[in-house]
Short mmCIF file of C-alpha atoms in Angstrom, two decimals:
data_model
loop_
_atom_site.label_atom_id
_atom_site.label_comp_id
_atom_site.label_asym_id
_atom_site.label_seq_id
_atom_site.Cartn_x
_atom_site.Cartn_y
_atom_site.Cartn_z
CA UNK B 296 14.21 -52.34 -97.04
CA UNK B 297 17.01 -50.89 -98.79
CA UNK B 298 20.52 -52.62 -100.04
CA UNK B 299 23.07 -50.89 -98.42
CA UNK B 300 24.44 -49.35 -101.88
CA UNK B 301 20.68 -48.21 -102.20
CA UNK B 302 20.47 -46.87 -98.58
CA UNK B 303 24.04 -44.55 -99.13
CA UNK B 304 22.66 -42.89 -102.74
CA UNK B 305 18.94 -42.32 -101.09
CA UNK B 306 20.58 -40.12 -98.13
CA UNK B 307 22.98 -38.29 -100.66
CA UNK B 308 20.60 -37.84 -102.84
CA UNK B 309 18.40 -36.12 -100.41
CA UNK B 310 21.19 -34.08 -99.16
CA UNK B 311 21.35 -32.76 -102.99
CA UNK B 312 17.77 -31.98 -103.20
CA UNK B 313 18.26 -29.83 -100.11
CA UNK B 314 20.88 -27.79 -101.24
CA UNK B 315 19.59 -27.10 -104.67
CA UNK B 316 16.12 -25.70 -102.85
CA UNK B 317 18.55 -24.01 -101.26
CA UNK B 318 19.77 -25.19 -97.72
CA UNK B 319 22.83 -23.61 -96.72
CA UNK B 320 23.92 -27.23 -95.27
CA UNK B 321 21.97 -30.30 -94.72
CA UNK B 322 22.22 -34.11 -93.73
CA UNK B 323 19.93 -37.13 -93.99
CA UNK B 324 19.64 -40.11 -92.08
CA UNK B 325 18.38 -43.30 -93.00
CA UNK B 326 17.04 -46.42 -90.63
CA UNK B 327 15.76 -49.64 -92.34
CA UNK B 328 15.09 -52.77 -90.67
CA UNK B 329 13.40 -56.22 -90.57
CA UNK B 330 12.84 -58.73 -87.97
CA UNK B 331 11.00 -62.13 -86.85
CA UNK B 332 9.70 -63.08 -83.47
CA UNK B 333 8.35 -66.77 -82.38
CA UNK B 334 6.77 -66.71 -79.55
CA UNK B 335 5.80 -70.43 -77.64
CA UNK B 336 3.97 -70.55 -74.42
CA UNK B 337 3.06 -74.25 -72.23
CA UNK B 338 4.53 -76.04 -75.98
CA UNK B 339 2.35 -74.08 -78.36
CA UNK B 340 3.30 -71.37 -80.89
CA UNK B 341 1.67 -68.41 -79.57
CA UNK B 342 2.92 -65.85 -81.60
CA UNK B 343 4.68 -64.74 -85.33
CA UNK B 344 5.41 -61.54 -85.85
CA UNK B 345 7.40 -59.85 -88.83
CA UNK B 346 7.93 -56.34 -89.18
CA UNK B 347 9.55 -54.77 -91.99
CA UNK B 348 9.96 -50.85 -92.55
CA UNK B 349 12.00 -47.97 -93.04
CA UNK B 350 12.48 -43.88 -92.40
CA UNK B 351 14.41 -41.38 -93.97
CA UNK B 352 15.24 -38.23 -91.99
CA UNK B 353 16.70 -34.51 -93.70
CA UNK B 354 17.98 -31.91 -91.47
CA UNK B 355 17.75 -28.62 -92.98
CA UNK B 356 19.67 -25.40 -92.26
CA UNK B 357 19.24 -21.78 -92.89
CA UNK B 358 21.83 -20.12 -91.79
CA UNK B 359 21.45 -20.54 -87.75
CA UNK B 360 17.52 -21.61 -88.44
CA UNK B 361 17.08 -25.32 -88.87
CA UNK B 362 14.07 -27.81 -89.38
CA UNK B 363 14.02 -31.92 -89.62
CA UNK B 364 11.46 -33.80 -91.18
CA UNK B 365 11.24 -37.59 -91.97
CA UNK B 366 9.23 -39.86 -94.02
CA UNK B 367 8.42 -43.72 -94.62
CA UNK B 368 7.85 -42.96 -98.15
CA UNK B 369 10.42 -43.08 -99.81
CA UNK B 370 9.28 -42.39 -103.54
CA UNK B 371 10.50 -39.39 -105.47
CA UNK B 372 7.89 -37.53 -105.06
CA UNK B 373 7.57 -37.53 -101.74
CA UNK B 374 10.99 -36.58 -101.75
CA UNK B 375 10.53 -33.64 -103.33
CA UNK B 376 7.69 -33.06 -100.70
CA UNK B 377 10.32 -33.36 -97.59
CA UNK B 378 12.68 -31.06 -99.00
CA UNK B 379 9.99 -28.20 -99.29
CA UNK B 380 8.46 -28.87 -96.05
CA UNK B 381 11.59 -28.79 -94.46
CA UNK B 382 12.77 -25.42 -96.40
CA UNK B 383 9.25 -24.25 -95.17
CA UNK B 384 9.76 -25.01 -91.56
CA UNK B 385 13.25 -24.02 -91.41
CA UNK B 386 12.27 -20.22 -92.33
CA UNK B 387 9.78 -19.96 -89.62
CA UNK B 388 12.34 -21.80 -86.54
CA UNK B 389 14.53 -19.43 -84.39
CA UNK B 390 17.86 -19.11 -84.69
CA UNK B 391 20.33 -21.03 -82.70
CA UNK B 392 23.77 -20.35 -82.38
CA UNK B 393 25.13 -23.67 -81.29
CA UNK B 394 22.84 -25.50 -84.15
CA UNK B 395 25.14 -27.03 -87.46
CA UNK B 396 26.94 -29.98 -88.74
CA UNK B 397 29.34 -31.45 -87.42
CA UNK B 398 32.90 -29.92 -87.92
CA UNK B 399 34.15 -30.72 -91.42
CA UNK B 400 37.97 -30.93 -90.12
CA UNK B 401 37.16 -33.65 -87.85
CA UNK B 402 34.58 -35.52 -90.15
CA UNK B 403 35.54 -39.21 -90.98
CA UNK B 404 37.55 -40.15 -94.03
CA UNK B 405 38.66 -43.40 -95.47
CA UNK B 406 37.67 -46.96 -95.68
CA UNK B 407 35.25 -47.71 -92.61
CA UNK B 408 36.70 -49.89 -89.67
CA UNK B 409 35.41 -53.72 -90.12
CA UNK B 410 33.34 -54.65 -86.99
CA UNK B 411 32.02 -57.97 -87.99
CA UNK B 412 28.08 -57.10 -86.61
CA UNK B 413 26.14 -58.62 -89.90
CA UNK B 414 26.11 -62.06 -90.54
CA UNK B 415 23.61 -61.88 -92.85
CA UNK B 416 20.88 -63.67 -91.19
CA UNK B 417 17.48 -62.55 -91.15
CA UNK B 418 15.94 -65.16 -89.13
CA UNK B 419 14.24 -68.74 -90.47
CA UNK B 420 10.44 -68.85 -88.66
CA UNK B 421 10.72 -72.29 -88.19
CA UNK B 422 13.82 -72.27 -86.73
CA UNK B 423 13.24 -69.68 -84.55
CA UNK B 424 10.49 -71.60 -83.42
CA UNK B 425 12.23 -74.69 -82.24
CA UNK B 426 14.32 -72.21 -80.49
CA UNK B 427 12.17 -71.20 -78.58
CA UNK B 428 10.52 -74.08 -77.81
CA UNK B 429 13.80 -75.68 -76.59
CA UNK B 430 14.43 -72.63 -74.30
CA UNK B 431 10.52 -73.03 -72.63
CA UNK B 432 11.33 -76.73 -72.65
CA UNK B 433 14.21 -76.61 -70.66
CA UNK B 434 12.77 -74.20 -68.51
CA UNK B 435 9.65 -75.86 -68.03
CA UNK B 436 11.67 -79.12 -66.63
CA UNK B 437 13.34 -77.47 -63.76
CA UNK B 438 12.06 -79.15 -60.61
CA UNK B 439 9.79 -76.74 -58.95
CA UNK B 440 8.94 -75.08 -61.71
CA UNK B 441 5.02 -74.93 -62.19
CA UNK B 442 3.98 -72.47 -64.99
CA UNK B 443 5.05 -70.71 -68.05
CA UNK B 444 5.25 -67.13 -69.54
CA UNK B 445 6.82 -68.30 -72.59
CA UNK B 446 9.45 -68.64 -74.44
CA UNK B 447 10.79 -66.66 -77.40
CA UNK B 448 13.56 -66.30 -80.43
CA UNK B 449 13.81 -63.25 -82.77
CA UNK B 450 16.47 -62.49 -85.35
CA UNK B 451 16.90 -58.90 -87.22
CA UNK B 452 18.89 -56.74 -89.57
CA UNK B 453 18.73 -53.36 -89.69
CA UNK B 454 20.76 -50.96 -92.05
CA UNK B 455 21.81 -47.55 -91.47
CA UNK B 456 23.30 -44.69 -93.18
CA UNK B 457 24.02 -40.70 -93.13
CA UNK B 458 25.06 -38.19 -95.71
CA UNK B 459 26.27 -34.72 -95.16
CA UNK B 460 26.57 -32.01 -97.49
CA UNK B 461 30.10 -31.23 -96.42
CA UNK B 462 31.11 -34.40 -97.91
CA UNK B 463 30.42 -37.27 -95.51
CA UNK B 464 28.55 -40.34 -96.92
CA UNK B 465 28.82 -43.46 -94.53
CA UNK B 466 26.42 -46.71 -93.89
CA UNK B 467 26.58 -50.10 -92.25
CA UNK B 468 24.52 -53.12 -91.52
CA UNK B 469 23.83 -54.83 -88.62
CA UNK B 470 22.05 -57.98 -87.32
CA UNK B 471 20.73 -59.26 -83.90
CA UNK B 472 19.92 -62.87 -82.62
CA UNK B 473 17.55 -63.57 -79.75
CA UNK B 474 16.10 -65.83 -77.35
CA UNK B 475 14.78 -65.99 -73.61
CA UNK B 476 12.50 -67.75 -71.38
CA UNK B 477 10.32 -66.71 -68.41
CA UNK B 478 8.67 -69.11 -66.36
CA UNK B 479 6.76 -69.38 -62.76
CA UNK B 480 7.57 -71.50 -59.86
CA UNK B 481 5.66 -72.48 -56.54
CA UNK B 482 1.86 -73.05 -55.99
CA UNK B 483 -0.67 -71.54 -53.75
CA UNK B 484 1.92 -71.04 -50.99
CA UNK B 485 3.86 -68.20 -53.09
CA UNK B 486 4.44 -67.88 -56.17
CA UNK B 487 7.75 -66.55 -58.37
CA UNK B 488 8.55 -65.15 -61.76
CA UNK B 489 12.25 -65.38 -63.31
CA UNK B 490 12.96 -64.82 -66.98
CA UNK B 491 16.70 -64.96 -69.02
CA UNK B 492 17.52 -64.00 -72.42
CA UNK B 493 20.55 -63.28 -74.49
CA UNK B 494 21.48 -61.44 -77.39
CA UNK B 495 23.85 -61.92 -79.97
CA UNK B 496 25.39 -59.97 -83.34
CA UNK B 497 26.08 -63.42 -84.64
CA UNK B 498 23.84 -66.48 -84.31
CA UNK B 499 26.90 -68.76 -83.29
CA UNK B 500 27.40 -66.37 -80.61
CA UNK B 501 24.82 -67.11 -78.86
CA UNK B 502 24.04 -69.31 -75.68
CA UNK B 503 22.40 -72.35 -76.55
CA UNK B 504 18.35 -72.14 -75.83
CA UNK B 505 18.42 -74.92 -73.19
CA UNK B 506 20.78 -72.61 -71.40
CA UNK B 507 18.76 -70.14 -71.83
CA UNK B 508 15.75 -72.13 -70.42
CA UNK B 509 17.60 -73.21 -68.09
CA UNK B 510 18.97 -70.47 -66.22
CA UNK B 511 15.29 -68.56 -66.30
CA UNK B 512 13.90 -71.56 -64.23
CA UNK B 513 16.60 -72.45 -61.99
CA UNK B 514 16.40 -68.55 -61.26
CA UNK B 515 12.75 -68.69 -60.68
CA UNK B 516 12.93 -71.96 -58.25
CA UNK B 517 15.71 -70.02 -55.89
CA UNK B 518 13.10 -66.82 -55.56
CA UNK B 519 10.71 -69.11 -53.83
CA UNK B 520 9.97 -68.59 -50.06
CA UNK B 521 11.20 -65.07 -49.56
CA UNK B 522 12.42 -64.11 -46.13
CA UNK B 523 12.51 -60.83 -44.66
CA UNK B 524 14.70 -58.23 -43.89
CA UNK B 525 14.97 -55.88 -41.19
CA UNK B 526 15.74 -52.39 -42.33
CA UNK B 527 19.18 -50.69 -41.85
CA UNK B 528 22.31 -49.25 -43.24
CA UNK B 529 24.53 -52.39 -44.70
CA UNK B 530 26.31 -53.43 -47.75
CA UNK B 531 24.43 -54.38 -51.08
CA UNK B 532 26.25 -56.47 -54.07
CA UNK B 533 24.70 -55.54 -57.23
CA UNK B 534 24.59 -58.53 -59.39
CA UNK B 535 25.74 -58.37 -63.00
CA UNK B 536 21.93 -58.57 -64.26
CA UNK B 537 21.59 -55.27 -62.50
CA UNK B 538 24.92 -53.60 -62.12
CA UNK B 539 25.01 -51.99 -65.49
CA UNK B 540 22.43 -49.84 -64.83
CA UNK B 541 24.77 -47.93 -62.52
CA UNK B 542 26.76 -46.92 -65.80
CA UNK B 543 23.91 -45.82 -67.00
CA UNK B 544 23.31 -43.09 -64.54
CA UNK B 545 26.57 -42.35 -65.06
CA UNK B 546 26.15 -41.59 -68.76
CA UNK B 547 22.91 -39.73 -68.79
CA UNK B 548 24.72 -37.56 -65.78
CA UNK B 549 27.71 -36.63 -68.39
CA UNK B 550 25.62 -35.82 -71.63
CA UNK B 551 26.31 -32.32 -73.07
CA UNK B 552 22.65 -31.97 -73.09
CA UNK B 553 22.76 -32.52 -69.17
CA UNK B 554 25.45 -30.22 -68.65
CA UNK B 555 24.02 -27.15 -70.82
CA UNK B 556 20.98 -27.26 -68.84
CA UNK B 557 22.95 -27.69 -65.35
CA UNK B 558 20.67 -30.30 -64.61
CA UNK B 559 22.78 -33.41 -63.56
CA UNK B 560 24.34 -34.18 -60.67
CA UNK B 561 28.06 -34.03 -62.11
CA UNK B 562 28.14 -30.81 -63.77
CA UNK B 563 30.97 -29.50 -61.36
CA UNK B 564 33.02 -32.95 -61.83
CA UNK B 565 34.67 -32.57 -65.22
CA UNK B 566 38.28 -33.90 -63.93
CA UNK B 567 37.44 -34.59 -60.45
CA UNK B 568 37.21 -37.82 -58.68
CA UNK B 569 34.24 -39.41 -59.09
CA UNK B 570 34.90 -43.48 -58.60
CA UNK B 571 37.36 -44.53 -55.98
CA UNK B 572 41.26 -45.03 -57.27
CA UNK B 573 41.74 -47.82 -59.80
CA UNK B 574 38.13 -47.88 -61.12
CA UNK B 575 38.12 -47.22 -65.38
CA UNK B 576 34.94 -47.17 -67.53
CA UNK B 577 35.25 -47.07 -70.91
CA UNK B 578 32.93 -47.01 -73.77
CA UNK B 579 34.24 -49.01 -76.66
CA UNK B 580 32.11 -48.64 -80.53
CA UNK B 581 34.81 -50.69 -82.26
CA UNK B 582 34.38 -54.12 -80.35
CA UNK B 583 33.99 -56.88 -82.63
CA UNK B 584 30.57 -58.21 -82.52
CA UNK B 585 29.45 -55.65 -80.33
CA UNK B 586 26.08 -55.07 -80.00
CA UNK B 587 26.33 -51.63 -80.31
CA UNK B 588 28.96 -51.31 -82.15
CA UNK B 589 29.51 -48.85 -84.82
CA UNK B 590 32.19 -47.07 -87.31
CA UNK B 591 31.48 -43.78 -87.34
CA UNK B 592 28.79 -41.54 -84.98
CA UNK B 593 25.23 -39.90 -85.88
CA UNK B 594 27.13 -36.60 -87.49
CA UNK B 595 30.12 -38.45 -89.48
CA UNK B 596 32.56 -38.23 -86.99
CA UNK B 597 35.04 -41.29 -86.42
CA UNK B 598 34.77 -43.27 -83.36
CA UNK B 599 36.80 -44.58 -81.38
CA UNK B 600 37.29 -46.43 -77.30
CA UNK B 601 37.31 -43.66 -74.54
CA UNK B 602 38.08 -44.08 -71.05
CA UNK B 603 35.15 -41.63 -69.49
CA UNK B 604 36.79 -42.62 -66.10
CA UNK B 605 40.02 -43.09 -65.39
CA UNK B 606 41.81 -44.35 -61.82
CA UNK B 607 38.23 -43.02 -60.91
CA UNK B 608 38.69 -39.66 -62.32
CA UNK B 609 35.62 -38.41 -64.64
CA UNK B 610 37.71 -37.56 -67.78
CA UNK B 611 35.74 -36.34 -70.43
CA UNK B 612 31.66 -35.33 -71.26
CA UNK B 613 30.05 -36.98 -74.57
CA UNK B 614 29.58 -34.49 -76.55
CA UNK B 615 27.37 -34.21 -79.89
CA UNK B 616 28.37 -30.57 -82.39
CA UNK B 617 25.98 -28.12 -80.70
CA UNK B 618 26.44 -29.23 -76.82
CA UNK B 619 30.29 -28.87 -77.56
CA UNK B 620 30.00 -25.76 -79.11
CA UNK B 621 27.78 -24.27 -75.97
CA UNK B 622 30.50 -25.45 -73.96
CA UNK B 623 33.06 -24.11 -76.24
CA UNK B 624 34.53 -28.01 -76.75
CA UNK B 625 35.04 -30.21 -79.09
CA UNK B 626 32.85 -32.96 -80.13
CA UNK B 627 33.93 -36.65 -78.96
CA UNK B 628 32.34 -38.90 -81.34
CA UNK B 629 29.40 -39.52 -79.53
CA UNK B 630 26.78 -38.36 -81.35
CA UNK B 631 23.62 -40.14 -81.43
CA UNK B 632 20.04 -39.60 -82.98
CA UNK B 633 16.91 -40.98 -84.96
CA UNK B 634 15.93 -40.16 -88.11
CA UNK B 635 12.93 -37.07 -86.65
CA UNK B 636 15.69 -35.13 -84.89
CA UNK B 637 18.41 -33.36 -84.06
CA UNK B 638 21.54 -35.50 -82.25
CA UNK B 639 21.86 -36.05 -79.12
CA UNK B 640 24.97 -37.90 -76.83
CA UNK B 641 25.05 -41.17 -75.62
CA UNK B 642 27.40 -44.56 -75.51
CA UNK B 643 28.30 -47.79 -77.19
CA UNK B 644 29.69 -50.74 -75.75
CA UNK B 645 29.98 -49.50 -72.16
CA UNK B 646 31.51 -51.20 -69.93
CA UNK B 647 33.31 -50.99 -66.06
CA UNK B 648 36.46 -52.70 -66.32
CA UNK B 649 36.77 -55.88 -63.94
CA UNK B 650 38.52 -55.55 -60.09
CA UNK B 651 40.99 -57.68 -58.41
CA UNK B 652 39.17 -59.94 -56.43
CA UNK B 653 36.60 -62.44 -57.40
CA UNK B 654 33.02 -62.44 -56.28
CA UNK B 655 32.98 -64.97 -53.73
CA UNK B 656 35.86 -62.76 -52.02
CA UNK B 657 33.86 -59.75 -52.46
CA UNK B 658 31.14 -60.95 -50.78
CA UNK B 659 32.75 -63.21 -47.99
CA UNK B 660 33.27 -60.48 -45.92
CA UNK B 661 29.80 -59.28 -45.31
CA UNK B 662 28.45 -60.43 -42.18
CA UNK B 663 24.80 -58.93 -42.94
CA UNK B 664 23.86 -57.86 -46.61
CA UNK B 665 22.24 -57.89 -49.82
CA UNK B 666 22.26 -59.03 -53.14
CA UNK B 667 20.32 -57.66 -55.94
CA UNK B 668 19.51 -59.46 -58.53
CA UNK B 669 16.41 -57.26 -59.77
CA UNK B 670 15.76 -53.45 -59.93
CA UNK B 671 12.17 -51.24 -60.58
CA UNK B 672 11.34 -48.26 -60.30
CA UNK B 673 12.65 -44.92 -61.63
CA UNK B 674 13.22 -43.58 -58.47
CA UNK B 675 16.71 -41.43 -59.26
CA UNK B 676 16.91 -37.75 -59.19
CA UNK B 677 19.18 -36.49 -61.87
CA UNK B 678 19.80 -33.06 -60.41
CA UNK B 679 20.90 -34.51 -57.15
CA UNK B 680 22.03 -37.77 -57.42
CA UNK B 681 19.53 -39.16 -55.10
CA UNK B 682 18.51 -42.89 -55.69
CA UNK B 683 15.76 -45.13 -54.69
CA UNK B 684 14.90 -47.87 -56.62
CA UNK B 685 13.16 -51.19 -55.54
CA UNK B 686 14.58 -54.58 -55.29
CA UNK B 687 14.59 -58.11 -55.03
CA UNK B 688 17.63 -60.66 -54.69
CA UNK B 689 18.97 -62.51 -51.87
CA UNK B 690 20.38 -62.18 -48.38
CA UNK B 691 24.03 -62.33 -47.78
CA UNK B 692 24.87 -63.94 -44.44
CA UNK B 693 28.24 -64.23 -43.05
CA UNK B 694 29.86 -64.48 -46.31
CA UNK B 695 27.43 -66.86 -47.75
CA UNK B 696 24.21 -66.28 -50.14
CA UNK B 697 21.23 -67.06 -48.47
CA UNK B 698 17.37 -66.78 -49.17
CA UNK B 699 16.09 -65.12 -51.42
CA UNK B 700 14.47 -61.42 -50.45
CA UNK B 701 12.17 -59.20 -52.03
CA UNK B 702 9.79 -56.24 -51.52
CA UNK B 703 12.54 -54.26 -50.69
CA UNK B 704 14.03 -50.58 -51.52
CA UNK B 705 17.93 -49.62 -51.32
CA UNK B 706 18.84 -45.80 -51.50
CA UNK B 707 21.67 -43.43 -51.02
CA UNK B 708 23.16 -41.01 -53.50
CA UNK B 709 24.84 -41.53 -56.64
CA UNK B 710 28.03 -39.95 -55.55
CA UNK B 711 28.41 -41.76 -52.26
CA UNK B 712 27.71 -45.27 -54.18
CA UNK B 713 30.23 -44.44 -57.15
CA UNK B 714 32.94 -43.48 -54.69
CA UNK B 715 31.95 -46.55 -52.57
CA UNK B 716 32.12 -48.99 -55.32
CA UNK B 717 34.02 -52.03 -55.59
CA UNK B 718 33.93 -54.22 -58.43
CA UNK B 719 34.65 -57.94 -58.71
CA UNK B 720 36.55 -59.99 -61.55
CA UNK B 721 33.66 -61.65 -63.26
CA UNK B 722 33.43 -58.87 -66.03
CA UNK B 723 31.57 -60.75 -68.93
CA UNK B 724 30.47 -58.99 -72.53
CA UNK B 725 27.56 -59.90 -72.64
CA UNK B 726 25.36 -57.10 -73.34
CA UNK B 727 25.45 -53.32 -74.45
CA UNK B 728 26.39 -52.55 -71.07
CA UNK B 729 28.51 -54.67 -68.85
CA UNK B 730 29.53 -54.67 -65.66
CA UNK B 731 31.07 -57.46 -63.20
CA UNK B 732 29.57 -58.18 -59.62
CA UNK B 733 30.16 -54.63 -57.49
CA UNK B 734 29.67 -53.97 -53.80
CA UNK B 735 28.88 -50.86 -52.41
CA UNK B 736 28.62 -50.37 -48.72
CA UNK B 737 26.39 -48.13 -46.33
CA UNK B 738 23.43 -48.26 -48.46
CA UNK B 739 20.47 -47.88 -46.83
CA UNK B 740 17.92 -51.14 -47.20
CA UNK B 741 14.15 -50.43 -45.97
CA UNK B 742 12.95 -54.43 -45.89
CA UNK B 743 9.63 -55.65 -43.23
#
């Protein structure tokens, strides 16, 4: 893998090649990383895996025709190779009107913003391994708890950088810690799986691995003995493990790419209520230790928080160069892509900010409901909102948590649920997309 200094001259000098085979504009994207993963299952190392490697990208323009190509070799000659077949390619494409670079009036300049997301670790086998041993460990000695999937540590850094030939050249580093646990509890009578994991920028960050442990088998021992539960219309509390995932809809529903095609269910609510009053979601690249954190997008453009709703008003798409100029916008600094294509839009650090009252409150009012804990399926329609998704968790009983539940589907549509939506206090940062405990009622759960 590249330095970082090494990374920033390969992707301008690719950008050079281009334009001297003659590319009217170009940019290149590079993606380098490395990583370890321990695996331990019932006290024994299972698994070590390392994985080095690294892609270079060039996006090549001819006038309103464009190509990109990428590579793992990185030697000069095939250099040289990429920058022909990409001049090659680029004469055959249609033209597109929308395609380009980013604006070069809005492009970033000056000294990157300091994030704090490397700390230089790469990860120490060994001591990933006791890592994970201490997270199965602990998991493993939770009364009830019978069996083991394993339990697992990984550490990684990963570099990246971009170079325009309008002048932007801009990388940055990154690393990630790991660990989690997933265990099995019960016998022959029934038996449950439960798993937790964290992930951290900075290895003092994160959770210890007995924590870890034990939180995935205290989780699995409460899933034991599932009860079951009569269909109906009622309330359902989305846990924090799951509730993010309701952003998530959110974002790939507001995506210039979504919106050019007319194929999300929000295309008609550009500043229109969407979430009830007093709900915000914002999407934040310049959190400290974030763990998607980053300075500047995947065109060169500077980055920056954005409240995408506000007092439950929708107040902005994310927009990448050619979906704002189809939509005759500008672009907002989302821009995202690999190193084999063209950018896309998504988010960073999402998050929905915290509510008022805490969870127990939320909950205590609920004389019949659910709580999910767990989520499969695929079942939403982006076109229409419509969602279906199966489920496990726990009743809620006259205020209280009760047994656990599963087998079960909840379903309504997006826009009903977002308007319905009430979120708790218990907002944590946690993970790339956070959201506290939220309640949304008149969902309809089919149970036995």
């Amino acid at each position: 893998m590249l330095t970082r200094d090494q990374a920033a001259a390969q992707v301008a000098d690719l950008v050079e090649r281009a334009k001297k085979a003659g590319a009217d504009a170009a940019d290149a994207i590079y993606s380098g990383g490395i990583s370890t993963e321990v695996s331990i299952r019932l006290g024994e190392l299972e698994d070590v895996e390392r994985s080095e490697g690294e892609e270079i990208g060039l996006r090549y323009f001819l006038g309103q025709r464009s190509a990109t190509v990428s590579s793992s070799d990185l030697t000069d000659d095939a250099m040289a190779v990429l920058v022909e077949r990409a001049a090659a390619m680029a004469r055959e494409t249609p033209e597109d009107k929308y395609a380009g670079l980013a604006p070069e009036d809005r492009l970033m300049n000056g000294a990157h913003p300091e994030l704090d997301i490397d700390d230089g670790g790469i990860g120490d086998p060994e001591a990933l391994r006791e890592r994970a041993l201490a997270a199965e460990d602990a998991a493993r000695a939770v009364e009830g708890v019978t069996n083991s999937e394993g339990g697992g540590a990984s550490a990684g850094r990963s570099i990246m950088a971009l170079a325009t030939s309008h002048g932007f050249c801009g990388v940055y580093s990154g690393t990630s810690h790991g660990c989690s646990a997933s265990v099995i509890a019960g016998g022959a009578g029934g038996m449950e799986r439960d798993y937790a994991y964290r992930t951290a920028r900075h290895l003092e960050d994160l959770d210890s691995a007995e924590a870890i442990g034990r939180r995935a088998g205290e989780r699995a021992v409460r899933r034991l003995n599932p009860a079951k539960v009569p269909s109906g219309a009622m309330p359902v509390v989305y846990d924090p493990r799951v509730s993010g995932g309701l952003l998530g809809h959110l974002i790939g529903a507001i995506t210039g790419s979504s919106i050019t095609r007319g194929t999300s269910f929000l295309r008609d609510s550009l500043n229109e209520r969407v979430f009830a009053e007093g709900i915000a979601i914002c999407d934040d690249p310049l959190r400290k230790r974030g763990l998607r954190s980053r300075p500047f997008d995947a065109e060169g453009l500077p980055v920056g928080p954005t409240r995408i709703v506000e007092d439950g008003v929708l107040t902005t798409w994310l927009l990448d160069s050619a979906s704002a100029r189809q939509l005759e916008l500008e672009p907002t600094g989302h821009a995202r892509r690999g190193v084999g294509g063209s950018p896309g839009a998504g988010s960073s650090n999402l998050y929905l900010e915290a509510g008022s009252v805490s969870r127990a409150d939320l909950i205590g009012d609920i004389d019949k409901g659910i709580l999910v804990t767990d989520l499969f399926g695929q079942g939403v329609n982006a076109i229409t909102g419509d969602y279906s998704r199966g489920a496990s968790g726990f009743l809620i009983e006259k205020g209280e948590i009760g047994a656990p539940v599963s087998e079960i589907t909840i379903a309504g549509n997006l826009k009903d649920m977002y308007l319905a939506l009430t979120p708790a206090s218990d907002l944590e940062f946690i993970r790339g997309v956070n959201a506290p405990t939220v309640r949304i009622d008149g969902m309809t759960v089919a149970g036995a």
